[in-house]
Coordinates of C-alpha atoms in Angstrom, one line a residue:
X465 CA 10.6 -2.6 -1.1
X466 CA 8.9 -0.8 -3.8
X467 CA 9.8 1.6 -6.6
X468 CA 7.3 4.1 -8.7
X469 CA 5.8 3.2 -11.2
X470 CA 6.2 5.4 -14.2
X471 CA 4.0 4.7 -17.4
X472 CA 1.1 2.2 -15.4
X473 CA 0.0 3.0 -12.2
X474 CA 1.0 1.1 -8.8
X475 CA 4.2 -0.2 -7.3
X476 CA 7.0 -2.5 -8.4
X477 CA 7.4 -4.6 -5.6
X478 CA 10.8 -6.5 -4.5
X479 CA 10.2 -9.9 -2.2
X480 CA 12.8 -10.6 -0.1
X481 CA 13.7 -13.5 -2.5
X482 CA 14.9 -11.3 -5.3
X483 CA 11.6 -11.5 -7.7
X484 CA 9.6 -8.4 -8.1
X485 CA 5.9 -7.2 -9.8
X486 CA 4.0 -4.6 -10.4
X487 CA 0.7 -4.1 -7.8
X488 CA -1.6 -1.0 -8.1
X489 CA -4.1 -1.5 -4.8
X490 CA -5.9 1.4 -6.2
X491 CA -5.6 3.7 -3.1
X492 CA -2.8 5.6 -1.5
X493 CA -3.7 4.0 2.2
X494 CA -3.4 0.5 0.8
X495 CA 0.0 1.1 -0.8
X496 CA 1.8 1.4 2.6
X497 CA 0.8 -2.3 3.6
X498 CA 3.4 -4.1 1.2
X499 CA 6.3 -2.3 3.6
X500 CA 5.6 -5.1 6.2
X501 CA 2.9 -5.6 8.9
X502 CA 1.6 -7.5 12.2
X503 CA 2.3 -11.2 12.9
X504 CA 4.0 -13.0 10.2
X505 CA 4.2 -10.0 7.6
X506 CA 6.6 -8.3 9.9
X507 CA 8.9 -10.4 7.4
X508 CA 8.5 -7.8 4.9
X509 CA 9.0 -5.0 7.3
X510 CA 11.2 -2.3 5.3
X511 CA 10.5 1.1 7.3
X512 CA 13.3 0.9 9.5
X513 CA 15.0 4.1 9.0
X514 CA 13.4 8.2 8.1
X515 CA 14.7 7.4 5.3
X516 CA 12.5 4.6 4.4
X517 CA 9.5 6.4 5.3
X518 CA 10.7 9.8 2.7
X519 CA 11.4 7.0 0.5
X520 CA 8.0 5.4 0.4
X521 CA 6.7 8.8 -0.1
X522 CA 8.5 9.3 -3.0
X523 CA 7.3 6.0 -4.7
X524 CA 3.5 6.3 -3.9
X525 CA 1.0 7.4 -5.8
X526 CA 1.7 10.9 -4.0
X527 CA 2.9 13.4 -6.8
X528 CA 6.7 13.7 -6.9
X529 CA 8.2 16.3 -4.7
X530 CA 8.7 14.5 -1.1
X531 CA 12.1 13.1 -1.4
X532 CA 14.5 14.5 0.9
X533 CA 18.1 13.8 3.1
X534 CA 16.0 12.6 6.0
X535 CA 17.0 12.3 9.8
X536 CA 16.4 13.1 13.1
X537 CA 13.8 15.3 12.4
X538 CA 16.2 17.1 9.7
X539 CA 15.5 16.9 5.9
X540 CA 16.8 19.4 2.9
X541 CA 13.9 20.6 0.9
X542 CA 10.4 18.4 1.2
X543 CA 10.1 16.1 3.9
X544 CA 11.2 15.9 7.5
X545 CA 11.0 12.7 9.7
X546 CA 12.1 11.3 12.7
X547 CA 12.6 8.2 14.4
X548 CA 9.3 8.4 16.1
X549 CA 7.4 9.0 13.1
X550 CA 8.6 5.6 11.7
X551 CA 7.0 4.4 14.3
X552 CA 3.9 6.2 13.9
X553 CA 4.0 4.7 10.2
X554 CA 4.3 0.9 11.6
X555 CA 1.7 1.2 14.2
X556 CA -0.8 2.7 11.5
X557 CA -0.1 0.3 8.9
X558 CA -0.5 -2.3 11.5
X559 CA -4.2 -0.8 12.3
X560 CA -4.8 -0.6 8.3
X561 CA -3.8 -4.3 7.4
X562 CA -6.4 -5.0 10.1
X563 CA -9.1 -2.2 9.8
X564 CA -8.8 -3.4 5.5
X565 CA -8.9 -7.0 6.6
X566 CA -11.7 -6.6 8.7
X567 CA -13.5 -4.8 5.7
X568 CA -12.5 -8.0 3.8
X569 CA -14.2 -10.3 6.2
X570 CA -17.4 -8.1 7.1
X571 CA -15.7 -7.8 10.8
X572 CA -16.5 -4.8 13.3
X573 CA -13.3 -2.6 13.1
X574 CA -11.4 -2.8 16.4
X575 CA -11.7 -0.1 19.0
X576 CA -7.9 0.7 19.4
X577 CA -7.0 0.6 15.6
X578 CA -9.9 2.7 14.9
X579 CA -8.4 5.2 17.6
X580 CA -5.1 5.0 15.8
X581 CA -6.6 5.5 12.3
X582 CA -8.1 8.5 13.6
X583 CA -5.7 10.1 16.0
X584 CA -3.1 9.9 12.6
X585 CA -5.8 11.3 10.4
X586 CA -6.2 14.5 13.4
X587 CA -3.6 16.0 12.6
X588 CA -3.0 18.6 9.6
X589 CA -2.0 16.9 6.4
X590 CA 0.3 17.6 3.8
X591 CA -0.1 21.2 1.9
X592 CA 0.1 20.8 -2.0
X593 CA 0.6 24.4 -3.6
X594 CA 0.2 25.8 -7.1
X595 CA 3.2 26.8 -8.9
X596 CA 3.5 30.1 -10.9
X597 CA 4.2 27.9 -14.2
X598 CA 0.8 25.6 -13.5
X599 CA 2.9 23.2 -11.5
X600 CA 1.8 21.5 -8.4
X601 CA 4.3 21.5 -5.5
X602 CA 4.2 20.5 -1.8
X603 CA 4.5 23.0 1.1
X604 CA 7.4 23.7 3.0
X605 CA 7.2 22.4 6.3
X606 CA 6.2 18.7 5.4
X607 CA 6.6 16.2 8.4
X608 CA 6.1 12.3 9.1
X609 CA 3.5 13.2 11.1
X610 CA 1.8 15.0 7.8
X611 CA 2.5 12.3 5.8
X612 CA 0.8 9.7 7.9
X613 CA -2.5 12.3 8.2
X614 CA -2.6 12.4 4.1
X615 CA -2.4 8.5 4.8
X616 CA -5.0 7.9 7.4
X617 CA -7.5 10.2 5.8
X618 CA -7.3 8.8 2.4
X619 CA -8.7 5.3 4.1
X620 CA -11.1 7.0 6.1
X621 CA -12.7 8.2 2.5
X622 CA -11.9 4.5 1.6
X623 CA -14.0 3.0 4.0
X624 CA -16.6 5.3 4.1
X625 CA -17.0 5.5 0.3
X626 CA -18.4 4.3 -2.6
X627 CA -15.8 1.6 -3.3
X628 CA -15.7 0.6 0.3
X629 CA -17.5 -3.1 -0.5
X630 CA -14.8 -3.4 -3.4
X631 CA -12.0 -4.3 -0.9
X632 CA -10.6 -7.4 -1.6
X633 CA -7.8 -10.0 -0.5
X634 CA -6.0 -11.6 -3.5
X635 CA -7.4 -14.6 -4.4
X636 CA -3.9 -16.7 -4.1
X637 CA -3.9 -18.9 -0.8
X638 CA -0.7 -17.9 -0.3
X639 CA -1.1 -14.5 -0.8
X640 CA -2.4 -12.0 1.5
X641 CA -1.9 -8.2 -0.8
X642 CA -5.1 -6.4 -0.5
X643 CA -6.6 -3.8 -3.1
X644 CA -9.7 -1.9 -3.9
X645 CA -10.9 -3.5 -7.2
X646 CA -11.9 -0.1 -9.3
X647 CA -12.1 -1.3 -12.5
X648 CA -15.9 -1.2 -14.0
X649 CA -17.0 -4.9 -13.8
X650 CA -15.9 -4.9 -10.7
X651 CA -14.4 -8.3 -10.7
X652 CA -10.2 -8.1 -9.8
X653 CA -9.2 -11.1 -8.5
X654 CA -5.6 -11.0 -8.3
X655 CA -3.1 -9.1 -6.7
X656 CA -1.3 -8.7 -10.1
X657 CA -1.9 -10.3 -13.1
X658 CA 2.1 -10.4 -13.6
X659 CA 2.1 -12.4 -10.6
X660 CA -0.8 -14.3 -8.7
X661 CA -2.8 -14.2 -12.1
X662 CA -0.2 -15.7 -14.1
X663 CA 0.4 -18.5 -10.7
X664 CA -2.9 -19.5 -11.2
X665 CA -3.2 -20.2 -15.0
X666 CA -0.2 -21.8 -15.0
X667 CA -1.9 -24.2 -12.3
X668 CA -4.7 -24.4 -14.0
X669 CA -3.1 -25.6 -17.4
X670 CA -1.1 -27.9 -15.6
X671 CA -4.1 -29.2 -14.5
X672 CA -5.8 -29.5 -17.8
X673 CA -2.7 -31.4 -19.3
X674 CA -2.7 -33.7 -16.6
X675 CA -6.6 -34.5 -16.9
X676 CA -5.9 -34.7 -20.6
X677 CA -3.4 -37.8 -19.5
X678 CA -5.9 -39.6 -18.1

């Protein structure tokens, strides 16, 4: 699971095996791939429950606003969803980790996550308002089925814009986090710094101390 960020932007993610980092993928659609995924990254699957889904809301890069008592379709104040729109969530996410992948790899997208992508992002998104003291706020009326359009058509502009070629895998072996590397030489290799980064200079000194043995 994941928890806002507050000063840096990006996520603090929590493995299963109790260690956590920060990762910023640099795009709103690319943050909902850490909560689990197809094949083997179903391991990491967190968005069980409405809850979970008004949770990851809450810890995106989406201004604050969205938590709320979720349920059945019931919430108090921001953001209703139900049972079937977790499910919606997991079968987009699914489409994204392979639509992103497949951006990755220079692959065709695939016809039926292609229709997903774009039957989520059909629907109406989620309605930010002005506030009468400058504020930003989110419309009443919010729904999973919102949430997911914001999603969807946030990587639609993703892979249809400028930064499209910048979508990258982490460069760990073991690793599989992808991001859109926005920085301005263009050349992000890691996942995080705090985590893959630091994994691979610590291999790499290693290295040089045992060469240095020799």
């Amino acid at each position: 699971m994941s928890e806002k960020a507050t000063d840096t932007p990006g996520l603090v993610l929590r493995h299963p095996d109790g260690s956590s980092f920060r990762f910023d993928p640099g795009a709103l659609c690319l943050e909902l791939l850490p909560t689990g995924g197809p094949g083997p990254l179903a391991y990491f699957e967190v968005l069980n429950e409405p809850a979970d889904l008004v949770r990851w809301a809450e810890e995106s890069r989406l201004p604050d606003g969205l938590a709320a008592v979720a349920g059945d379709g019931l919430a108090v104040d921001g953001l209703a969803v139900s049972r079937a729109e977790v499910a919606d969530a997991r079968a987009l996410r699914d489409a994204l980790w392979r639509l992103a992948e497949g951006y990755v790899r220079g692959a065709p997208p695939g016809p039926d996550d292609l229709a997903t992508l774009n039957d989520a992002a059909a629907h109406p998104p989620l309605t930010a308002r002005l506030t009468a003291d400058g504020g930003r706020a989110w419309a009443a009326g919010g729904t999973g089925t919102g949430l997911l359009s914001t999603v969807a058509r946030d990587a639609v502009d993703l892979f249809t814009g400028a930064h499209a070629h910048r979508i990258r895998a982490c460069g760990a072996h073991d690793c599989r986090l992808l991001f859109v590397d926005t920085s301005r030489p263009g050349k992000r290799r890691w996942c995080s710094m705090e985590r893959c980064g630091n994994r691979a200079k610590v291999r790499a000194h290693r290295v040089r101390l045992t060469a240095g043995d020799e």
